[in-house]
Amino acid sequence: MNKVAIITDSTAYIPEHVRKEKNIVMIPLNVIFGNETYKEEVELKKDGFYEMVGKGGNLPKTSQPSIGELADTLEALSKEYDEAVMITLSSGISGTYQSALSLADMVENIKFYVFDSEISCAPQAHYAYTAVDMANEGADGAQIMEKLNEIKSQGIPAYFVVNDLNHLHRGGRMNTAQLLVGNLLQIKPVLHFQDKKIVPFEKIRTKKKAIGRIHQLMEQSVRPDEKFHVSVIHAQREEEAREIAGEIQAKYPNASVAVDYFGPVIGTHLGEGSLGITWMKN
Ligand code: MYR
C-alpha cells in the first residue's frame, strides 16, 4: 500500500491544531510590508496582520511560497511517504500551483501530484480534508486526484462581498472595468470564482442585500433537512459572521456551520470587512 502525504498551502486557513490532528502539511505564502516578508500563519497570524494594516503605513503585498521550502518539505516527506498530493489555491490568482507543478517533474524520491483547487480558503480546506481521509483509508495519489477532480466538476458554491473593491484591483485580481463599474454605481457586488478567477456574480447595492442574495442561492442549492457543511468566512467581522452562521444553522438544523477567517494573504486582497459564505455537500 502506498503511503500518501497531504500538503496544502496556507490560504486554506486550516487551524494549526487541526493540521496536527489530521497530519496535513502546510506550506506558507508570504505577506510583505515594505522590506519585511512574513510567512503567513507561521510568522504572522491574522490578529497581528490586521493590527499592522490598521496602523496604516505600507500597504501589504503577497507572494507565493518559497519553492525551495516546498522542495525541502518533499525531500523530508520522501523518507516516510511514497506519494504526496498538494492542494493549492486557484492558479488564476496565484503562481503557487504552477511553481509546485514545475517541481513535480524534478522530485525523485516521491511521486508528487498537484491539485488546482481553482478557489481558496474553506473550499480548499475541504479538498484537503477529503484527501487526508482517503489517504488514511488506503487510497493512492491517483485515486485521491480523481476524487478531488470529481468534487471540482460538481462545483463548490462560494460567494463573497468586500467593503472596498480597490484592494482586489490594487493586487491585480480585479480588472479596471469591473472596479469602475463597482465604484461608479457604488455597488457591493457579490463576487465568485469563474474559470479560476474572481468575477462579479451579481451587482447589488448594499452588503445586507448581497448577503440576502447569498442566502437565496443557498436555498436554491440545498434542501432544509439536508446534511451539508457551511463556512462563513470573515475578515475582522467575527460578530457579523457568527450572526449569519446562527441564522443558517437555525434554517438548516442538519448542517454543520463553521465560522472561519480570511488570513493575511487573502485579507491583503479582499480587505477588512469582507465576508464569504460557502457550502459543501460532498
Ligand atoms: C500570491 O501572491 O500568490 C497570492 C495571491 C492571492 C490572491 C487572493 C485573491 C482573493 C481570493 C478570495 C478567495 C475567497 C474564497 C471564498
GROMACS .gro file of N, CA and C in nm, residues 32-180:
model
  447
   32ILE      N    1   0.407   4.080   0.254
   32ILE     CA    2   0.522   4.171   0.255
   32ILE      C    3   0.477   4.312   0.294
   33PHE      N    4   0.535   4.364   0.400
   33PHE     CA    5   0.513   4.505   0.438
   33PHE      C    6   0.646   4.575   0.417
   34GLY      N    7   0.655   4.662   0.318
   34GLY     CA    8   0.782   4.732   0.293
   34GLY      C    9   0.892   4.632   0.264
   35ASN      N   10   0.997   4.632   0.348
   35ASN     CA   11   1.110   4.540   0.325
   35ASN      C   12   1.098   4.411   0.406
   36GLU      N   13   0.989   4.399   0.481
   36GLU     CA   14   0.976   4.281   0.568
   36GLU      C   15   0.883   4.177   0.506
   37THR      N   16   0.931   4.055   0.497
   37THR     CA   17   0.848   3.946   0.445
   37THR      C   18   0.816   3.849   0.558
   38TYR      N   19   0.689   3.814   0.569
   38TYR     CA   20   0.644   3.723   0.675
   38TYR      C   21   0.574   3.602   0.613
   39LYS      N   22   0.607   3.484   0.667
   39LYS     CA   23   0.532   3.365   0.626
   39LYS      C   24   0.400   3.369   0.702
   40GLU      N   25   0.289   3.373   0.627
   40GLU     CA   26   0.162   3.383   0.700
   40GLU      C   27   0.134   3.252   0.774
   41GLU      N   28   0.057   3.263   0.879
   41GLU     CA   29   0.019   3.151   0.967
   41GLU      C   30   0.138   3.093   1.045
   42VAL      N   31   0.260   3.141   1.014
   42VAL     CA   32   0.378   3.094   1.087
   42VAL      C   33   0.437   3.215   1.159
   43GLU      N   34   0.481   3.314   1.081
   43GLU     CA   35   0.544   3.432   1.140
   43GLU      C   36   0.443   3.546   1.161
   44LEU      N   37   0.334   3.540   1.086
   44LEU     CA   38   0.232   3.645   1.101
   44LEU      C   39   0.094   3.581   1.090
   45LYS      N   40   0.020   3.593   1.201
   45LYS     CA   41  -0.116   3.535   1.202
   45LYS      C   42  -0.217   3.647   1.184
   46LYS      N   43  -0.343   3.607   1.174
   46LYS     CA   44  -0.444   3.708   1.135
   46LYS      C   45  -0.450   3.829   1.228
   47ASP      N   46  -0.447   3.809   1.360
   47ASP     CA   47  -0.465   3.922   1.450
   47ASP      C   48  -0.351   4.024   1.433
   48GLY      N   49  -0.228   3.974   1.429
   48GLY     CA   50  -0.112   4.062   1.410
   48GLY      C   51  -0.119   4.133   1.277
   49PHE      N   52  -0.165   4.062   1.175
   49PHE     CA   53  -0.174   4.120   1.041
   49PHE      C   54  -0.273   4.237   1.037
   50TYR      N   55  -0.396   4.213   1.087
   50TYR     CA   56  -0.497   4.320   1.079
   50TYR      C   57  -0.457   4.438   1.168
   51GLU      N   58  -0.383   4.410   1.274
   51GLU     CA   59  -0.333   4.518   1.359
   51GLU      C   60  -0.233   4.604   1.279
   52MET      N   61  -0.145   4.538   1.207
   52MET     CA   62  -0.045   4.612   1.127
   52MET      C   63  -0.114   4.694   1.019
   53VAL      N   64  -0.215   4.635   0.954
   53VAL     CA   65  -0.288   4.707   0.848
   53VAL      C   66  -0.357   4.829   0.909
   54GLY      N   67  -0.415   4.810   1.028
   54GLY     CA   68  -0.489   4.916   1.095
   54GLY      C   69  -0.400   5.035   1.129
   55LYS      N   70  -0.271   5.009   1.150
   55LYS     CA   71  -0.179   5.117   1.187
   55LYS      C   72  -0.145   5.205   1.069
   56GLY      N   73  -0.184   5.165   0.949
   56GLY     CA   74  -0.153   5.244   0.829
   56GLY      C   75  -0.010   5.215   0.785
   57GLY      N   76   0.050   5.308   0.713
   57GLY     CA   77   0.187   5.285   0.663
   57GLY      C   78   0.184   5.205   0.535
   58ASN      N   79   0.287   5.121   0.516
   58ASN     CA   80   0.297   5.045   0.391
   58ASN      C   81   0.179   4.950   0.375
   59LEU      N   82   0.118   4.953   0.255
   59LEU     CA   83   0.012   4.855   0.229
   59LEU      C   84   0.078   4.721   0.197
   60PRO      N   85   0.021   4.613   0.246
   60PRO     CA   86   0.087   4.484   0.223
   60PRO      C   87   0.078   4.435   0.078
   61LYS      N   88   0.173   4.348   0.044
   61LYS     CA   89   0.167   4.274  -0.084
   61LYS      C   90   0.179   4.126  -0.047
   62THR      N   91   0.164   4.041  -0.145
   62THR     CA   92   0.177   3.898  -0.113
   62THR      C   93   0.269   3.830  -0.215
   63SER      N   94   0.319   3.714  -0.178
   63SER     CA   95   0.393   3.634  -0.277
   63SER      C   96   0.371   3.486  -0.251
   64GLN      N   97   0.393   3.409  -0.354
   64GLN     CA   98   0.373   3.264  -0.345
   64GLN      C   99   0.479   3.200  -0.255
   65PRO      N  100   0.459   3.074  -0.217
   65PRO     CA  101   0.556   3.011  -0.125
   65PRO      C  102   0.694   2.997  -0.188
   66SER      N  103   0.791   2.983  -0.101
   66SER     CA  104   0.928   2.957  -0.150
   66SER      C  105   0.932   2.815  -0.207
   67ILE      N  106   0.979   2.806  -0.330
   67ILE     CA  107   0.983   2.676  -0.397
   67ILE      C  108   1.088   2.586  -0.331
   68GLY      N  109   1.192   2.653  -0.274
   68GLY     CA  110   1.297   2.578  -0.201
   68GLY      C  111   1.236   2.511  -0.078
   69GLU      N  112   1.148   2.582  -0.010
   69GLU     CA  113   1.086   2.524   0.111
   69GLU      C  114   1.000   2.404   0.072
   70LEU      N  115   0.929   2.417  -0.041
   70LEU     CA  116   0.846   2.305  -0.085
   70LEU      C  117   0.935   2.186  -0.124
   71ALA      N  118   1.046   2.213  -0.194
   71ALA     CA  119   1.136   2.105  -0.235
   71ALA      C  120   1.192   2.035  -0.110
   72ASP      N  121   1.232   2.113  -0.009
   72ASP     CA  122   1.287   2.053   0.115
   72ASP      C  123   1.181   1.970   0.186
   73THR      N  124   1.057   2.023   0.185
   73THR     CA  125   0.948   1.950   0.251
   73THR      C  126   0.926   1.816   0.182
   74LEU      N  127   0.927   1.818   0.048
   74LEU     CA  128   0.906   1.693  -0.026
   74LEU      C  129   1.019   1.594   0.002
   75GLU      N  130   1.139   1.646   0.009
   75GLU     CA  131   1.256   1.561   0.036
   75GLU      C  132   1.239   1.494   0.174
   76ALA      N  133   1.197   1.575   0.271
   76ALA     CA  134   1.178   1.519   0.406
   76ALA      C  135   1.064   1.416   0.406
   77LEU      N  136   0.955   1.448   0.334
   77LEU     CA  137   0.840   1.356   0.331
   77LEU      C  138   0.876   1.224   0.262
   78SER      N  139   0.969   1.231   0.167
   78SER     CA  140   1.003   1.111   0.089
   78SER      C  141   1.064   1.001   0.177
   79LYS      N  142   1.111   1.040   0.296
   79LYS     CA  143   1.170   0.939   0.387
   79LYS      C  144   1.060   0.852   0.447
   80GLU      N  145   0.937   0.905   0.450
   80GLU     CA  146   0.828   0.834   0.515
   80GLU      C  147   0.714   0.797   0.420
   81TYR      N  148   0.703   0.873   0.310
   81TYR     CA  149   0.588   0.855   0.221
   81TYR      C  150   0.633   0.818   0.079
   82ASP      N  151   0.544   0.748   0.006
   82ASP     CA  152   0.573   0.713  -0.134
   82ASP      C  153   0.522   0.821  -0.228
   83GLU      N  154   0.412   0.889  -0.186
   83GLU     CA  155   0.349   0.988  -0.273
   83GLU      C  156   0.306   1.109  -0.190
   84ALA      N  157   0.286   1.221  -0.259
   84ALA     CA  158   0.231   1.340  -0.191
   84ALA      C  159   0.132   1.406  -0.285
   85VAL      N  160   0.022   1.457  -0.227
   85VAL     CA  161  -0.076   1.533  -0.305
   85VAL      C  162  -0.080   1.672  -0.243
   86MET      N  163  -0.055   1.775  -0.327
   86MET     CA  164  -0.064   1.912  -0.275
   86MET      C  165  -0.185   1.982  -0.335
   87ILE      N  166  -0.263   2.045  -0.248
   87ILE     CA  167  -0.383   2.117  -0.291
   87ILE      C  168  -0.352   2.266  -0.280
   88THR      N  169  -0.357   2.337  -0.393
   88THR     CA  170  -0.319   2.479  -0.392
   88THR      C  171  -0.441   2.569  -0.413
   89LEU      N  172  -0.421   2.697  -0.382
   89LEU     CA  173  -0.523   2.798  -0.416
   89LEU      C  174  -0.528   2.812  -0.569
   90SER      N  175  -0.629   2.879  -0.617
   90SER     CA  176  -0.653   2.884  -0.761
   90SER      C  177  -0.533   2.934  -0.840
   91SER      N  178  -0.505   2.864  -0.950
   91SER     CA  179  -0.394   2.907  -1.037
   91SER      C  180  -0.428   3.037  -1.109
   92GLY      N  181  -0.556   3.078  -1.104
   92GLY     CA  182  -0.595   3.204  -1.169
   92GLY      C  183  -0.563   3.326  -1.084
   93ILE      N  184  -0.526   3.305  -0.956
   93ILE     CA  185  -0.497   3.421  -0.870
   93ILE      C  186  -0.358   3.416  -0.808
   94SER      N  187  -0.286   3.305  -0.828
   94SER     CA  188  -0.153   3.292  -0.767
   94SER      C  189  -0.067   3.198  -0.851
   95GLY      N  190   0.065   3.221  -0.846
   95GLY     CA  191   0.157   3.132  -0.919
   95GLY      C  192   0.190   3.005  -0.842
   96THR      N  193   0.129   2.987  -0.725
   96THR     CA  194   0.164   2.872  -0.639
   96THR      C  195   0.147   2.738  -0.711
   97TYR      N  196   0.035   2.720  -0.781
   97TYR     CA  197   0.008   2.592  -0.848
   97TYR      C  198   0.116   2.563  -0.954
   98GLN      N  199   0.146   2.663  -1.039
   98GLN     CA  200   0.243   2.642  -1.147
   98GLN      C  201   0.380   2.609  -1.091
   99SER      N  202   0.420   2.679  -0.985
   99SER     CA  203   0.552   2.654  -0.926
   99SER      C  204   0.559   2.512  -0.870
  100ALA      N  205   0.452   2.474  -0.800
  100ALA     CA  206   0.451   2.339  -0.741
  100ALA      C  207   0.456   2.234  -0.853
  101LEU      N  208   0.380   2.262  -0.961
  101LEU     CA  209   0.376   2.169  -1.073
  101LEU      C  210   0.514   2.152  -1.136
  102SER      N  211   0.590   2.261  -1.142
  102SER     CA  212   0.721   2.254  -1.203
  102SER      C  213   0.815   2.164  -1.121
  103LEU      N  214   0.783   2.148  -0.992
  103LEU     CA  215   0.865   2.059  -0.908
  103LEU      C  216   0.830   1.912  -0.932
  104ALA      N  217   0.704   1.890  -0.974
  104ALA     CA  218   0.656   1.752  -0.986
  104ALA      C  219   0.746   1.668  -1.077
  105ASP      N  220   0.801   1.731  -1.182
  105ASP     CA  221   0.888   1.657  -1.274
  105ASP      C  222   1.029   1.643  -1.219
  106MET      N  223   1.062   1.724  -1.120
  106MET     CA  224   1.200   1.725  -1.073
  106MET      C  225   1.226   1.638  -0.951
  107VAL      N  226   1.123   1.622  -0.865
  107VAL     CA  227   1.148   1.545  -0.743
  107VAL      C  228   1.164   1.397  -0.777
  108GLU      N  229   1.257   1.332  -0.708
  108GLU     CA  230   1.289   1.195  -0.749
  108GLU      C  231   1.240   1.087  -0.655
  109ASN      N  232   1.237   1.116  -0.526
  109ASN     CA  233   1.211   1.007  -0.433
  109ASN      C  234   1.067   0.993  -0.389
  110ILE      N  235   0.983   1.076  -0.445
  110ILE     CA  236   0.842   1.073  -0.405
  110ILE      C  237   0.759   1.112  -0.527
  111LYS      N  238   0.645   1.045  -0.549
  111LYS     CA  239   0.558   1.083  -0.661
  111LYS      C  240   0.472   1.200  -0.614
  112PHE      N  241   0.480   1.310  -0.688
  112PHE     CA  242   0.418   1.434  -0.641
  112PHE      C  243   0.304   1.476  -0.733
  113TYR      N  244   0.183   1.486  -0.677
  113TYR     CA  245   0.066   1.531  -0.752
  113TYR      C  246   0.028   1.671  -0.704
  114VAL      N  247  -0.014   1.757  -0.796
  114VAL     CA  248  -0.059   1.891  -0.756
  114VAL      C  249  -0.201   1.913  -0.806
  115PHE      N  250  -0.288   1.955  -0.714
  115PHE     CA  251  -0.429   1.977  -0.748
  115PHE      C  252  -0.460   2.125  -0.738
  116ASP      N  253  -0.512   2.182  -0.848
  116ASP     CA  254  -0.551   2.323  -0.852
  116ASP      C  255  -0.695   2.334  -0.800
  117SER      N  256  -0.713   2.389  -0.680
  117SER     CA  257  -0.848   2.394  -0.622
  117SER      C  258  -0.939   2.490  -0.699
  118GLU      N  259  -0.876   2.580  -0.776
  118GLU     CA  260  -0.949   2.683  -0.853
  118GLU      C  261  -1.030   2.774  -0.761
  119ILE      N  262  -0.993   2.775  -0.634
  119ILE     CA  263  -1.060   2.860  -0.534
  119ILE      C  264  -0.960   2.876  -0.420
  120SER      N  265  -1.002   2.900  -0.300
  120SER     CA  266  -0.911   2.914  -0.186
  120SER      C  267  -0.991   2.895  -0.057
  121CYS      N  268  -0.931   2.923   0.056
  121CYS     CA  269  -0.997   2.925   0.188
  121CYS      C  270  -1.072   2.795   0.221
  122ALA      N  271  -1.193   2.807   0.279
  122ALA     CA  272  -1.262   2.687   0.330
  122ALA      C  273  -1.284   2.578   0.223
  123PRO      N  274  -1.321   2.614   0.097
  123PRO     CA  275  -1.336   2.506  -0.002
  123PRO      C  276  -1.203   2.432  -0.028
  124GLN      N  277  -1.094   2.508  -0.023
  124GLN     CA  278  -0.962   2.444  -0.040
  124GLN      C  279  -0.935   2.348   0.076
  125ALA      N  280  -0.972   2.392   0.197
  125ALA     CA  281  -0.956   2.307   0.316
  125ALA      C  282  -1.041   2.180   0.301
  126HIS      N  283  -1.159   2.196   0.243
  126HIS     CA  284  -1.250   2.081   0.223
  126HIS      C  285  -1.183   1.974   0.134
  127TYR      N  286  -1.117   2.021   0.027
  127TYR     CA  287  -1.044   1.926  -0.059
  127TYR      C  288  -0.934   1.855   0.022
  128ALA      N  289  -0.865   1.934   0.107
  128ALA     CA  290  -0.755   1.874   0.186
  128ALA      C  291  -0.809   1.769   0.284
  129TYR      N  292  -0.924   1.797   0.346
  129TYR     CA  293  -0.982   1.700   0.441
  129TYR      C  294  -1.025   1.573   0.367
  130THR      N  295  -1.085   1.592   0.250
  130THR     CA  296  -1.127   1.474   0.171
  130THR      C  297  -1.004   1.390   0.136
  131ALA      N  298  -0.897   1.459   0.095
  131ALA     CA  299  -0.775   1.390   0.054
  131ALA      C  300  -0.714   1.311   0.171
  132VAL      N  301  -0.710   1.375   0.287
  132VAL     CA  302  -0.646   1.308   0.401
  132VAL      C  303  -0.730   1.188   0.448
  133ASP      N  304  -0.863   1.202   0.444
  133ASP     CA  305  -0.948   1.088   0.482
  133ASP      C  306  -0.923   0.971   0.387
  134MET      N  307  -0.914   1.001   0.257
  134MET     CA  308  -0.891   0.895   0.159
  134MET      C  309  -0.753   0.830   0.179
  135ALA      N  310  -0.653   0.915   0.206
  135ALA     CA  311  -0.517   0.861   0.227
  135ALA      C  312  -0.518   0.767   0.348
  136ASN      N  313  -0.591   0.807   0.453
  136ASN     CA  314  -0.597   0.722   0.574
  136ASN      C  315  -0.668   0.590   0.546
  137GLU      N  316  -0.758   0.593   0.447
  137GLU     CA  317  -0.830   0.469   0.413
  137GLU      C  318  -0.754   0.385   0.312
  138GLY      N  319  -0.637   0.430   0.273
  138GLY     CA  320  -0.551   0.348   0.186
  138GLY      C  321  -0.552   0.386   0.038
  139ALA      N  322  -0.620   0.496   0.002
  139ALA     CA  323  -0.622   0.535  -0.140
  139ALA      C  324  -0.484   0.584  -0.182
  140ASP      N  325  -0.454   0.568  -0.311
  140ASP     CA  326  -0.325   0.622  -0.358
  140ASP      C  327  -0.345   0.760  -0.420
  141GLY      N  328  -0.235   0.823  -0.458
  141GLY     CA  329  -0.239   0.961  -0.509
  141GLY      C  330  -0.334   0.977  -0.627
  142ALA      N  331  -0.329   0.881  -0.719
  142ALA     CA  332  -0.412   0.891  -0.841
  142ALA      C  333  -0.560   0.886  -0.805
  143GLN      N  334  -0.594   0.796  -0.711
  143GLN     CA  335  -0.736   0.785  -0.669
  143GLN      C  336  -0.782   0.912  -0.600
  144ILE      N  337  -0.693   0.970  -0.519
  144ILE     CA  338  -0.728   1.095  -0.449
  144ILE      C  339  -0.751   1.206  -0.552
  145MET      N  340  -0.661   1.217  -0.649
  145MET     CA  341  -0.675   1.321  -0.753
  145MET      C  342  -0.807   1.304  -0.828
  146GLU      N  343  -0.842   1.178  -0.856
  146GLU     CA  344  -0.966   1.152  -0.931
  146GLU      C  345  -1.087   1.203  -0.851
  147LYS      N  346  -1.087   1.172  -0.720
  147LYS     CA  347  -1.200   1.215  -0.634
  147LYS      C  348  -1.206   1.368  -0.625
  148LEU      N  349  -1.090   1.431  -0.608
  148LEU     CA  350  -1.089   1.577  -0.596
  148LEU      C  351  -1.141   1.641  -0.725
  149ASN      N  352  -1.101   1.584  -0.837
  149ASN     CA  353  -1.149   1.638  -0.966
  149ASN      C  354  -1.299   1.618  -0.982
  150GLU      N  355  -1.349   1.506  -0.928
  150GLU     CA  356  -1.493   1.479  -0.934
  150GLU      C  357  -1.569   1.585  -0.853
  151ILE      N  358  -1.519   1.615  -0.733
  151ILE     CA  359  -1.583   1.718  -0.649
  151ILE      C  360  -1.579   1.852  -0.722
  152LYS      N  361  -1.464   1.880  -0.783
  152LYS     CA  362  -1.449   2.010  -0.852
  152LYS      C  363  -1.547   2.020  -0.968
  153SER      N  364  -1.567   1.909  -1.038
  153SER     CA  365  -1.658   1.916  -1.154
  153SER      C  366  -1.803   1.940  -1.109
  154GLN      N  367  -1.835   1.897  -0.986
  154GLN     CA  368  -1.970   1.925  -0.934
  154GLN      C  369  -1.981   2.069  -0.884
  155GLY      N  370  -1.867   2.129  -0.850
  155GLY     CA  371  -1.863   2.270  -0.808
  155GLY      C  372  -1.887   2.288  -0.659
  156ILE      N  373  -1.814   2.381  -0.599
  156ILE     CA  374  -1.838   2.418  -0.459
  156ILE      C  375  -1.886   2.563  -0.462
  157PRO      N  376  -2.013   2.588  -0.428
  157PRO     CA  377  -2.060   2.727  -0.430
  157PRO      C  378  -1.985   2.811  -0.326
  158ALA      N  379  -1.938   2.926  -0.366
  158ALA     CA  380  -1.867   3.016  -0.274
  158ALA      C  381  -1.888   3.158  -0.325
  159TYR      N  382  -1.943   3.241  -0.241
  159TYR     CA  383  -1.972   3.381  -0.279
  159TYR      C  384  -1.917   3.472  -0.172
  160PHE      N  385  -1.868   3.587  -0.211
  160PHE     CA  386  -1.816   3.679  -0.110
  160PHE      C  387  -1.839   3.825  -0.148
  161VAL      N  388  -1.834   3.909  -0.045
  161VAL     CA  389  -1.860   4.053  -0.061
  161VAL      C  390  -1.745   4.127   0.006
  162VAL      N  391  -1.698   4.233  -0.058
  162VAL     CA  392  -1.591   4.312   0.004
  162VAL      C  393  -1.641   4.454   0.030
  163ASN      N  394  -1.579   4.522   0.125
  163ASN     CA  395  -1.619   4.661   0.153
  163ASN      C  396  -1.563   4.755   0.047
  164ASP      N  397  -1.444   4.722  -0.003
  164ASP     CA  398  -1.373   4.814  -0.091
  164ASP      C  399  -1.305   4.735  -0.203
  165LEU      N  400  -1.355   4.754  -0.326
  165LEU     CA  401  -1.303   4.678  -0.440
  165LEU      C  402  -1.159   4.715  -0.475
  166ASN      N  403  -1.112   4.831  -0.424
  166ASN     CA  404  -0.977   4.877  -0.459
  166ASN      C  405  -0.867   4.778  -0.419
  167HIS      N  406  -0.888   4.704  -0.310
  167HIS     CA  407  -0.784   4.608  -0.268
  167HIS      C  408  -0.763   4.502  -0.376
  168LEU      N  409  -0.874   4.451  -0.430
  168LEU     CA  410  -0.861   4.347  -0.534
  168LEU      C  411  -0.798   4.405  -0.659
  169HIS      N  412  -0.831   4.529  -0.691
  169HIS     CA  413  -0.776   4.593  -0.810
  169HIS      C  414  -0.627   4.622  -0.791
  170ARG      N  415  -0.592   4.675  -0.674
  170ARG     CA  416  -0.452   4.710  -0.645
  170ARG      C  417  -0.363   4.585  -0.656
  171GLY      N  418  -0.413   4.471  -0.613
  171GLY     CA  419  -0.335   4.348  -0.618
  171GLY      C  420  -0.346   4.278  -0.754
  172GLY      N  421  -0.413   4.340  -0.849
  172GLY     CA  422  -0.421   4.283  -0.983
  172GLY      C  423  -0.519   4.167  -0.996
  173ARG      N  424  -0.610   4.152  -0.897
  173ARG     CA  425  -0.704   4.039  -0.905
  173ARG      C  426  -0.843   4.084  -0.948
  174MET      N  427  -0.856   4.212  -0.987
  174MET     CA  428  -0.984   4.259  -1.045
  174MET      C  429  -0.950   4.361  -1.151
  175ASN      N  430  -1.013   4.350  -1.269
  175ASN     CA  431  -0.973   4.443  -1.375
  175ASN      C  432  -1.036   4.581  -1.357
  176THR      N  433  -0.980   4.679  -1.427
  176THR     CA  434  -1.019   4.818  -1.407
  176THR      C  435  -1.166   4.840  -1.443
  177ALA      N  436  -1.214   4.776  -1.548
  177ALA     CA  437  -1.353   4.794  -1.589
  177ALA      C  438  -1.446   4.751  -1.476
  178GLN      N  439  -1.417   4.636  -1.416
  178GLN     CA  440  -1.502   4.586  -1.306
  178GLN      C  441  -1.497   4.681  -1.187
  179LEU      N  442  -1.377   4.736  -1.161
  179LEU     CA  443  -1.362   4.829  -1.049
  179LEU      C  444  -1.443   4.956  -1.074
  180LEU      N  445  -1.433   5.008  -1.197
  180LEU     CA  446  -1.501   5.134  -1.228
  180LEU      C  447  -1.652   5.119  -1.216
   0.00000   0.00000   0.00000
